[in-house]
mmCIF file of C-alpha atoms in Angstrom:
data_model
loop_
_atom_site.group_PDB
_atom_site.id
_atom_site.type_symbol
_atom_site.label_atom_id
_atom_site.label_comp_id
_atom_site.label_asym_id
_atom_site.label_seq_id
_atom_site.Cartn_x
_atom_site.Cartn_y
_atom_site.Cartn_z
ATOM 1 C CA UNK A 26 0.000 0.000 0.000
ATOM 2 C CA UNK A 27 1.613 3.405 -1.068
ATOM 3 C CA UNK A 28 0.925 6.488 0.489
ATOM 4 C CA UNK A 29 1.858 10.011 0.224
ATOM 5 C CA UNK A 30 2.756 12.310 2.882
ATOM 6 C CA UNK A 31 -0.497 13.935 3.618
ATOM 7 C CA UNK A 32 -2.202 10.513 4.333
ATOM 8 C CA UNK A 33 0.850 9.870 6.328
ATOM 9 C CA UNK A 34 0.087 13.100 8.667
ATOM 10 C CA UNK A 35 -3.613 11.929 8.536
ATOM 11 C CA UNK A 36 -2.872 8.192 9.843
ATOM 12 C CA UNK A 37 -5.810 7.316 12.639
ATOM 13 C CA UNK A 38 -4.472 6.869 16.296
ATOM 14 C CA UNK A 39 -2.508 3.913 16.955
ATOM 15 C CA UNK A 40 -1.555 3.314 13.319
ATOM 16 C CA UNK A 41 1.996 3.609 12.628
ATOM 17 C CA UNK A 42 4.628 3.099 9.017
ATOM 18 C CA UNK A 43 7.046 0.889 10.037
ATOM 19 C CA UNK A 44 10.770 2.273 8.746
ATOM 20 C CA UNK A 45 13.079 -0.826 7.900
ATOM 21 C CA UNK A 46 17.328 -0.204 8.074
ATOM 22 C CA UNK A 47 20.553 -1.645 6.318
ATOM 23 C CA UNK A 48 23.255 -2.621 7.986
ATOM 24 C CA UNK A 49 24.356 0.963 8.257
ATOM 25 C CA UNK A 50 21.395 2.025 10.134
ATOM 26 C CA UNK A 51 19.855 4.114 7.129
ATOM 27 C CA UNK A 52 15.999 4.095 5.866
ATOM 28 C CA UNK A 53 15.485 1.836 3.278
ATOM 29 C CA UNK A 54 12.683 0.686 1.179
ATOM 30 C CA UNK A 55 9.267 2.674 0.541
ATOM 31 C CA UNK A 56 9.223 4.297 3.490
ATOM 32 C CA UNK A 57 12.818 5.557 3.619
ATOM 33 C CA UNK A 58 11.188 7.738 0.258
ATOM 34 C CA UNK A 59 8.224 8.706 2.562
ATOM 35 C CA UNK A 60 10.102 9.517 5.007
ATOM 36 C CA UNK A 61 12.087 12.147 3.138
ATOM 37 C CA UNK A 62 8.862 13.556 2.313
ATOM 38 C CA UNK A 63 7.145 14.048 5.993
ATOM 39 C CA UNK A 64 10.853 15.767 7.029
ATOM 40 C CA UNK A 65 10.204 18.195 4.254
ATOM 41 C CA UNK A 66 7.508 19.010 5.720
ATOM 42 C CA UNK A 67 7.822 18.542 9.175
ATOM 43 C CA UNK A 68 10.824 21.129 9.056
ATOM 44 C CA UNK A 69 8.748 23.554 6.698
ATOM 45 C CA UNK A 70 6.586 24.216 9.388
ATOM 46 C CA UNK A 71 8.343 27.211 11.083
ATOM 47 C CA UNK A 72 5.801 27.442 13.822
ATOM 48 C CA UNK A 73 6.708 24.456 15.399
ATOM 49 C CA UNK A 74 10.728 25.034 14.389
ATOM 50 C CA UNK A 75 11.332 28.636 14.447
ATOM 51 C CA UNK A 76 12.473 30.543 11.430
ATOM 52 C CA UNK A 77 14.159 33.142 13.831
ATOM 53 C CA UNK A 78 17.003 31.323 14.643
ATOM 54 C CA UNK A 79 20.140 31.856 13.467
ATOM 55 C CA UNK A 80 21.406 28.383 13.148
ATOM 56 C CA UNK A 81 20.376 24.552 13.772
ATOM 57 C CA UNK A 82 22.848 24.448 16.475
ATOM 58 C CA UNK A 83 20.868 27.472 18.528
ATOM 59 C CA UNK A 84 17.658 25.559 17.737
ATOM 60 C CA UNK A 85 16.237 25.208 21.396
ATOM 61 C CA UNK A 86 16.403 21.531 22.480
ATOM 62 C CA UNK A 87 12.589 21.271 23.579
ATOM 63 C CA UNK A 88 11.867 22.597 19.688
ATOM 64 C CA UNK A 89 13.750 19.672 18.580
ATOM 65 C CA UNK A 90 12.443 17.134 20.983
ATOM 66 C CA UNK A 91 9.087 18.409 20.017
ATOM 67 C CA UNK A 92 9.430 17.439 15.716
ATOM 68 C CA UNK A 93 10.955 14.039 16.722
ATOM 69 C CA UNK A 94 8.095 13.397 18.772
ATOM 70 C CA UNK A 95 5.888 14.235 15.442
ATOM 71 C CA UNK A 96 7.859 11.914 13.521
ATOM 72 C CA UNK A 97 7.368 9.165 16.298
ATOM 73 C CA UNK A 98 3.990 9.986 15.818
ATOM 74 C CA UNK A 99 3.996 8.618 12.477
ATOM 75 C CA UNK A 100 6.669 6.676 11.966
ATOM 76 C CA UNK A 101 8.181 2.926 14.172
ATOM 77 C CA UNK A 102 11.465 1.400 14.287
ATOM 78 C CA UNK A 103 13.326 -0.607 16.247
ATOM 79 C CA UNK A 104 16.337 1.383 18.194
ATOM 80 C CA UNK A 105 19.180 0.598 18.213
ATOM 81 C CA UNK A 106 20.278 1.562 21.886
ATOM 82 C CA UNK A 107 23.077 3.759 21.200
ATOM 83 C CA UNK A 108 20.452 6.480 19.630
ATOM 84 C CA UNK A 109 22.350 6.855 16.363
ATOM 85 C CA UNK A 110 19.127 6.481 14.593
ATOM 86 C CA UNK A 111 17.327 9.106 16.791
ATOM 87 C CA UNK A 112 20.959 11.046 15.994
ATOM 88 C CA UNK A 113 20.406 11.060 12.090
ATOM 89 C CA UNK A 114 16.696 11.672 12.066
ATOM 90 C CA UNK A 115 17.254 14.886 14.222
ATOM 91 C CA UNK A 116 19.766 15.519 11.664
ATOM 92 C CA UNK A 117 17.882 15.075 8.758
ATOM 93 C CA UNK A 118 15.132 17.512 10.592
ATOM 94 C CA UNK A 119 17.949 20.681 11.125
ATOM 95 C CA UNK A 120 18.890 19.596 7.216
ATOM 96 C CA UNK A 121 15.781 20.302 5.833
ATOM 97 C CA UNK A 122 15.079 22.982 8.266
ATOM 98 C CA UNK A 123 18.331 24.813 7.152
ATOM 99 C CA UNK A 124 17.380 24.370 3.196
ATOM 100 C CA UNK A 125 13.870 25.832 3.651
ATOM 101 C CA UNK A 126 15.195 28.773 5.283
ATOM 102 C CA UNK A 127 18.006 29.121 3.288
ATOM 103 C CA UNK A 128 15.044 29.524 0.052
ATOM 104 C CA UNK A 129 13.897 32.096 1.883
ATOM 105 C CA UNK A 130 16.454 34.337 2.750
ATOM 106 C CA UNK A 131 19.162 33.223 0.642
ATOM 107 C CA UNK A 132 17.947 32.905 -2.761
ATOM 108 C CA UNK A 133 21.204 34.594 -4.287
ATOM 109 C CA UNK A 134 23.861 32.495 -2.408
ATOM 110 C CA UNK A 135 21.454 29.259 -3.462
ATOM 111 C CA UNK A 136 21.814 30.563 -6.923
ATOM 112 C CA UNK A 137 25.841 30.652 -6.354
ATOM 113 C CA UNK A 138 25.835 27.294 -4.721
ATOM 114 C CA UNK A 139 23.733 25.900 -7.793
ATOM 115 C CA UNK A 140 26.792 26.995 -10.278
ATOM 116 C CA UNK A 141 29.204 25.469 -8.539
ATOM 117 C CA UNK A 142 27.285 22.136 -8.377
ATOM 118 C CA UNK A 143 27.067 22.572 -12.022
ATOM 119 C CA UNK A 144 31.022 22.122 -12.376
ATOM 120 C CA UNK A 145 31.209 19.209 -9.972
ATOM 121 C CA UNK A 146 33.115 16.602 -12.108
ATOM 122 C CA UNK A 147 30.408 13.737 -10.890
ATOM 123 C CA UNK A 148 26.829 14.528 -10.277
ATOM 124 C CA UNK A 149 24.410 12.416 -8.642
ATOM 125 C CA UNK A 150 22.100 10.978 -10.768
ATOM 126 C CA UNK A 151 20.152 8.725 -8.185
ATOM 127 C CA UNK A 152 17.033 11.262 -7.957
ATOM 128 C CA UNK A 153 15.904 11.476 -4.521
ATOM 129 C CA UNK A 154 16.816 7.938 -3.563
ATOM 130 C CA UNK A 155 19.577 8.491 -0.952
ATOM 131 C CA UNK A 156 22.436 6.124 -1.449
ATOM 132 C CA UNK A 157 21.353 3.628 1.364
ATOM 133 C CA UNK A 158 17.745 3.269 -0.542
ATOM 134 C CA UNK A 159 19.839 2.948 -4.233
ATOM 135 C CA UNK A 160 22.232 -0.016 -2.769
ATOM 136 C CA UNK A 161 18.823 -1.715 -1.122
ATOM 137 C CA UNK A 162 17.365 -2.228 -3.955
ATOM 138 C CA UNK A 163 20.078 -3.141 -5.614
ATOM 139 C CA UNK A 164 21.364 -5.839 -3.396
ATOM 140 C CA UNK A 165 17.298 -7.116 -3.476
ATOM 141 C CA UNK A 166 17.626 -7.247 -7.035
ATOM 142 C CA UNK A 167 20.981 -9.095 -7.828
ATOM 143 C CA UNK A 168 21.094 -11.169 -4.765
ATOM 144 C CA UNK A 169 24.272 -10.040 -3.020
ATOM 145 C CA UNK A 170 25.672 -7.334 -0.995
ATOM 146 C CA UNK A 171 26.593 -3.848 -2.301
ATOM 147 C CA UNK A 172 29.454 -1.940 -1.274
ATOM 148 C CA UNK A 173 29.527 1.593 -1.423
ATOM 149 C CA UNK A 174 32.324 2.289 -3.461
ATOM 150 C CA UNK A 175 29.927 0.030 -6.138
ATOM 151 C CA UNK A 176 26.618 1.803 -5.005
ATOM 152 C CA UNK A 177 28.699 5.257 -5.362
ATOM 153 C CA UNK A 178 29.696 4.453 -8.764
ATOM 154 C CA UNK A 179 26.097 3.277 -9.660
ATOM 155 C CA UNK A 180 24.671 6.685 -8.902
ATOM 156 C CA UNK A 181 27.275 9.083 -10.258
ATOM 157 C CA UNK A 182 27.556 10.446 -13.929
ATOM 158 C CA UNK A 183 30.709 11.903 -15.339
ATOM 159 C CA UNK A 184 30.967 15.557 -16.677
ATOM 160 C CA UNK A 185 30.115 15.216 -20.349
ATOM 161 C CA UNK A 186 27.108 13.134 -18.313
ATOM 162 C CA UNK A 187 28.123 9.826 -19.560
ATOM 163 C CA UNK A 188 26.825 7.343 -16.709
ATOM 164 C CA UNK A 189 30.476 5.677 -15.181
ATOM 165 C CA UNK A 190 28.150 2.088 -15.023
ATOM 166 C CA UNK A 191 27.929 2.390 -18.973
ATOM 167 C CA UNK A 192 31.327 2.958 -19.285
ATOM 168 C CA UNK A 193 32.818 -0.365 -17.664
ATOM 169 C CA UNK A 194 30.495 -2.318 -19.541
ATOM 170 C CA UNK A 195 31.827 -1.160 -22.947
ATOM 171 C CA UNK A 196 35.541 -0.954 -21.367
ATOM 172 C CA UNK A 197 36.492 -3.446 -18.436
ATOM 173 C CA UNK A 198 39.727 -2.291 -17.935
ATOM 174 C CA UNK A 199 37.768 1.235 -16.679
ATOM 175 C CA UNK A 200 36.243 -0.452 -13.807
ATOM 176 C CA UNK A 201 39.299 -0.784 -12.077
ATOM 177 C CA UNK A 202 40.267 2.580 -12.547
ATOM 178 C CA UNK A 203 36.439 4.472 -11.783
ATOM 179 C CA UNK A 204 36.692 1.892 -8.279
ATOM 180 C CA UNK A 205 40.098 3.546 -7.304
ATOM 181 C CA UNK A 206 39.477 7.304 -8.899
ATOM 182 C CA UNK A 207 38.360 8.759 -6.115
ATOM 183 C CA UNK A 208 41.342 7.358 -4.314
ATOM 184 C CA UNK A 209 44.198 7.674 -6.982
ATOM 185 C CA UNK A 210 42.527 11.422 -6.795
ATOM 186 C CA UNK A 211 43.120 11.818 -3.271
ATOM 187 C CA UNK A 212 46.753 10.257 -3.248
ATOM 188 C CA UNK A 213 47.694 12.813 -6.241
ATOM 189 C CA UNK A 214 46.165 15.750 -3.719
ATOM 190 C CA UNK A 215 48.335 14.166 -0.959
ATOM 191 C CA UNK A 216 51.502 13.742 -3.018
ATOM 192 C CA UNK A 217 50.459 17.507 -4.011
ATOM 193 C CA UNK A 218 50.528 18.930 -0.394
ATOM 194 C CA UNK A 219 53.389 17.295 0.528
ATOM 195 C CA UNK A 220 55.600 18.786 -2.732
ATOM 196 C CA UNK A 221 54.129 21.897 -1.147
ATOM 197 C CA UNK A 222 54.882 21.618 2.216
ATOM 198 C CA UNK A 223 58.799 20.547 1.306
ATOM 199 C CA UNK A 224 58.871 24.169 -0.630
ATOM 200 C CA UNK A 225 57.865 25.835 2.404
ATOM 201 C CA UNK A 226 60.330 23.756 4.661
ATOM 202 C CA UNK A 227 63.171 24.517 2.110
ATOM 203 C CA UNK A 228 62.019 28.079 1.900
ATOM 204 C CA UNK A 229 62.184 28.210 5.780
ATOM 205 C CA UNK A 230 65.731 27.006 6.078
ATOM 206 C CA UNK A 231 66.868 29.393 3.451
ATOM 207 C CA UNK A 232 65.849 32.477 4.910
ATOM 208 C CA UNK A 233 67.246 30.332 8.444
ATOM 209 C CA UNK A 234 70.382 30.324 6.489
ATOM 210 C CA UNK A 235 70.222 34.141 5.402
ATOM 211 C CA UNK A 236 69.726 35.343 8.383
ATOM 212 C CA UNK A 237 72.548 33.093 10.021
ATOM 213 C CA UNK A 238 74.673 34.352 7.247
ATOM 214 C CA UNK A 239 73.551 37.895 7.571
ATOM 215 C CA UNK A 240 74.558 37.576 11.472
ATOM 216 C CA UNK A 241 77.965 36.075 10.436
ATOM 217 C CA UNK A 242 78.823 39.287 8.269
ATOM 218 C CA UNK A 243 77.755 41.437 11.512
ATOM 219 C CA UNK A 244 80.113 39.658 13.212
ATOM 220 C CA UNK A 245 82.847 39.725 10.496
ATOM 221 C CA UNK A 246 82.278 43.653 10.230
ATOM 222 C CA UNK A 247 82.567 43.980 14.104
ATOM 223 C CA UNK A 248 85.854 41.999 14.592
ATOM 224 C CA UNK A 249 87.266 44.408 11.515
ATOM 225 C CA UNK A 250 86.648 47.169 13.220
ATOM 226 C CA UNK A 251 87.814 45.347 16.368
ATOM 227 C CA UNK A 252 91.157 44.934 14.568
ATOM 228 C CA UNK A 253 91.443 48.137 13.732
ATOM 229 C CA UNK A 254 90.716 49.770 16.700
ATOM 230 C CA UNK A 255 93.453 47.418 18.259
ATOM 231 C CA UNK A 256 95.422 48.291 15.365
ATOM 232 C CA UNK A 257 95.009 51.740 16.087
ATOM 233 C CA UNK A 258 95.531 51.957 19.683
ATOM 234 C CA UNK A 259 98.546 49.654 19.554
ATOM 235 C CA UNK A 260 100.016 52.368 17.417
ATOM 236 C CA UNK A 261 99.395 54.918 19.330
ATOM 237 C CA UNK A 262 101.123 53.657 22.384
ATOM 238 C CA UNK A 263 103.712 52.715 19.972
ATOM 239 C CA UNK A 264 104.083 56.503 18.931
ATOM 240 C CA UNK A 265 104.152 57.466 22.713
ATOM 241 C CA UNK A 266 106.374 55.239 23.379
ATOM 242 C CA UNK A 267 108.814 56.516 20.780
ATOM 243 C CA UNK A 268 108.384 59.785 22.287
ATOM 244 C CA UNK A 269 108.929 58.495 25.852
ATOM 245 C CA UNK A 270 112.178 57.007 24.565
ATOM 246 C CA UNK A 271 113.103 60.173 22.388
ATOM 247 C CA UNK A 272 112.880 62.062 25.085
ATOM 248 C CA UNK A 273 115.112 59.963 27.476
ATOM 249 C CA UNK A 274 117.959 59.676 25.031
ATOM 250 C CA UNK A 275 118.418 63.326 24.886
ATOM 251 C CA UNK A 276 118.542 63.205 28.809
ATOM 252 C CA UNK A 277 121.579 60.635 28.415
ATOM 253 C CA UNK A 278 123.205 62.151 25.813
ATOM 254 C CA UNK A 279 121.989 60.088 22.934
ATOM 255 C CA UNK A 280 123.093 57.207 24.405
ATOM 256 C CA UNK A 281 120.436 54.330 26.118
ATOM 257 C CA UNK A 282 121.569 52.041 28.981
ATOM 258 C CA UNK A 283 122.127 48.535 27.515
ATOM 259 C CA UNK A 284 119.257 46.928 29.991
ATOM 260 C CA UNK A 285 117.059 49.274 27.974
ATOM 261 C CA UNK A 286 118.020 48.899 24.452
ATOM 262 C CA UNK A 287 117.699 45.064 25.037
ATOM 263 C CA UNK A 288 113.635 46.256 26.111
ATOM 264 C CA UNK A 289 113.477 48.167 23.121
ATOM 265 C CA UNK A 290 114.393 45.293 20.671
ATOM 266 C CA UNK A 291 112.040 42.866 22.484
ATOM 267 C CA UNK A 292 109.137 45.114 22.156
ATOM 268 C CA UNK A 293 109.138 45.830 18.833
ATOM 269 C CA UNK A 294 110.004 41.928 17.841
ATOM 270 C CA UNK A 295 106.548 41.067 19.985
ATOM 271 C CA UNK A 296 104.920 44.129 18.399
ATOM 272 C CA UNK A 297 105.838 42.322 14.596
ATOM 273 C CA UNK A 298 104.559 39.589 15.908
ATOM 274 C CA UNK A 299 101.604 39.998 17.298
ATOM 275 C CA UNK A 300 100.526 42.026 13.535
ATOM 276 C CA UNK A 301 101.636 38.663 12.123
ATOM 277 C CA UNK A 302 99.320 36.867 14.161
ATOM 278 C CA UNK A 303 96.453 39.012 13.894
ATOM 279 C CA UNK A 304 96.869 39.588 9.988
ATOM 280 C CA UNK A 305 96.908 35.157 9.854
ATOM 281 C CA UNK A 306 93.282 35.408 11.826
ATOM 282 C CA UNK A 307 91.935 37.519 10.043
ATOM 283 C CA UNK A 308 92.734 35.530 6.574
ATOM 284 C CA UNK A 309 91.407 32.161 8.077
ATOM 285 C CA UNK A 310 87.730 33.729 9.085
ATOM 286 C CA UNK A 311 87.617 35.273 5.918
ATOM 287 C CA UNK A 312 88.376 32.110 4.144
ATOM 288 C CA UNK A 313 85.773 30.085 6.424
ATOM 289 C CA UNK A 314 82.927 32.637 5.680
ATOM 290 C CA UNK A 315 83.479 32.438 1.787
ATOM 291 C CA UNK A 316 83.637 28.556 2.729
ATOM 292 C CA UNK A 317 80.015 28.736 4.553
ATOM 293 C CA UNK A 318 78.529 30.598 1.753
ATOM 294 C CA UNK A 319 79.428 28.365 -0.985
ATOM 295 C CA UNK A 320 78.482 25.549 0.993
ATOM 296 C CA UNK A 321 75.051 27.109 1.749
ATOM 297 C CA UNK A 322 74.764 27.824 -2.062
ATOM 298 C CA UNK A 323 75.782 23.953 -2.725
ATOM 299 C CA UNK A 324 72.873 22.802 0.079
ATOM 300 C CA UNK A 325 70.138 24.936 -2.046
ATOM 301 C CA UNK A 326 71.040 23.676 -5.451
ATOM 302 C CA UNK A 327 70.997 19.729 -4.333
ATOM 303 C CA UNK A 328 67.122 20.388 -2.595
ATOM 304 C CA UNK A 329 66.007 22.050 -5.152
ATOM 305 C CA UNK A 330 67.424 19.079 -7.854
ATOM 306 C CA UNK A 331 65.910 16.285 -5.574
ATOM 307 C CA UNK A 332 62.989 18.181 -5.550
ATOM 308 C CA UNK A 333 62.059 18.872 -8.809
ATOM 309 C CA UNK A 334 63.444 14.772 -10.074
ATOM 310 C CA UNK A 335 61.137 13.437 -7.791
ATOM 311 C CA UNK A 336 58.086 15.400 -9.042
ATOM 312 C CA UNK A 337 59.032 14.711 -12.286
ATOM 313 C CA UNK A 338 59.540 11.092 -11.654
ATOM 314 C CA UNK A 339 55.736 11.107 -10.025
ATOM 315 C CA UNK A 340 54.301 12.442 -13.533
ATOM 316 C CA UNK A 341 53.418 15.702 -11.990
ATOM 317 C CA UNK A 342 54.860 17.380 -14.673
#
């Protein structure tokens, strides 16, 4: 016995349409598609669910207590004591509660939504059977169990709206391929992100490296003008010292004691020396920072090779 939705609503006292499940715990059968009807309506009725709100989620739990006690009202089923069936009808409810009010107030976003849809590269060609209904009937007609990767691929058309079913029976070798698309799809979005995400690592240790280097030439440029300064100072007490001794010989009659003259030639041998030493230093750190920065260079050039040859090698490009 069929019956639309305003019978439904009209069912005497006591009298109740029995909803049957699959082993996912969705509607199936005729009155999974009457079902979808009374929702429709149940959710359309904005006295009973308030158009005011601003959301599902801000939907006053009595409000929604109240419609699944109207569909319980109607409808039977057997629960399933963990209330994932009272879960997906509430669900359902806020759903088509959401899409009525969304007719009304957002006709021009609906009208945005509805191009997008139109460049989906599968549409849904199962009418308003939902996908638990579509794989029911299926299974009752061929005698086995449907998966839903097959029961996916059943309802789905391609973009130039060529049904994917009609396609593996003229080509086999397709079936294998429309099974696995959605997954070969997500692997080449993986593959994708993680191509990305070693250009953003490789662009982080670069600018690591630039800064490091751009510290190293601070540091360079300091102990320059560290040297320098030394340099500077060290001849200055040099010229005093000349001046100091200058000044003593013409007190002794141009002549130095030999304890002093033996000071004089020490000093100036340590003085050579030390310029020696600090000249040497200075060549070695400039020699290690050209050294860093070629090596730095080097490091870039071999990321950026093993990079590219490996997206290359994946057919990316």
């Amino acid at each position: 016995m069929e019956l639309t939705v305003k019978e439904a609503l009209a069912l005497p006292l006591g009298k109740k349409i029995v909803l049957n499940h699959n082993r996912e715990l969705q509607q199936v059968g005729q009155a999974a598609g009457l079902l979808s009807g009374f929702l429709g309506t149940l959710s359309s009725d904005f006295q009973q669910l308030p158009i005011g709100e601003k959301s599902w989620k801000t939907m006053s739990k009595a409000s929604k207590e109240h419609a699944f006690d109207q569909f319980k009202r109607v409808f039977h089923y057997e629960d399933d004591g963990r209330g994932i069936i009272k879960r997906g009808i509430v669900q359902r409810i806020g759903n088509s509660w959401r899409n009525a009010r969304n007719h009304l107030f957002h006709k021009e976003k609906c009208k945005k939504n509805a191009a997008n849809r139109s460049k989906q590269m599968y549409t849904h060609t199962g009418g308003s059977k939902t996908m638990g209904r579509k794989r029911h009937e299926e299974e009752l007609r061929q005698g086995r169990p449907i998966g839903r990767g097959e029961g996916w691929t059943m309802s789905h058309k391609k973009k130039r709206m060529e049904a994917i079913e009609h396609i593996e029976s003229q080509d086999p070798s397709s079936k294998e391929f429309s099974h696995n698309d959605s997954l070969a799809q997500s692997d080449y979005c993986v593959q994708i992100e993680e191509y990305q995400m070693e250009i953003e690592k490789l662009k982080a240790e670069a600018a690591e490296l630039n800064v490091e280097s751009a510290e190293l030439k601070v540091a360079a440029e300091e102990e320059k003008a560290k040297r320098q300064r030394m340099k500077a100072e060290g001849k200055a007490k040099m010229q005093s010292m000349g001046n100091l001794l200058s000044y003593i010989i013409q007190q002794q009659g141009g002549s130095l004691p030999p304890e002093i003259a033996a000071d004089l030639d020490s000093l100036r041998s340590n003085t050579i020396e030390w310029k020696n030493r600090l000249t040497t230093a200075a060549i070695v750190k400039q020699s290690y920072y050209n050294n860093f920065e070629a090596d730095i260079t080097a490091a870039k050039l071999n990321r950026c090779k093993i990079l590219f040859s490996s997206s290359c090698s994946s057919g990316c490009y």
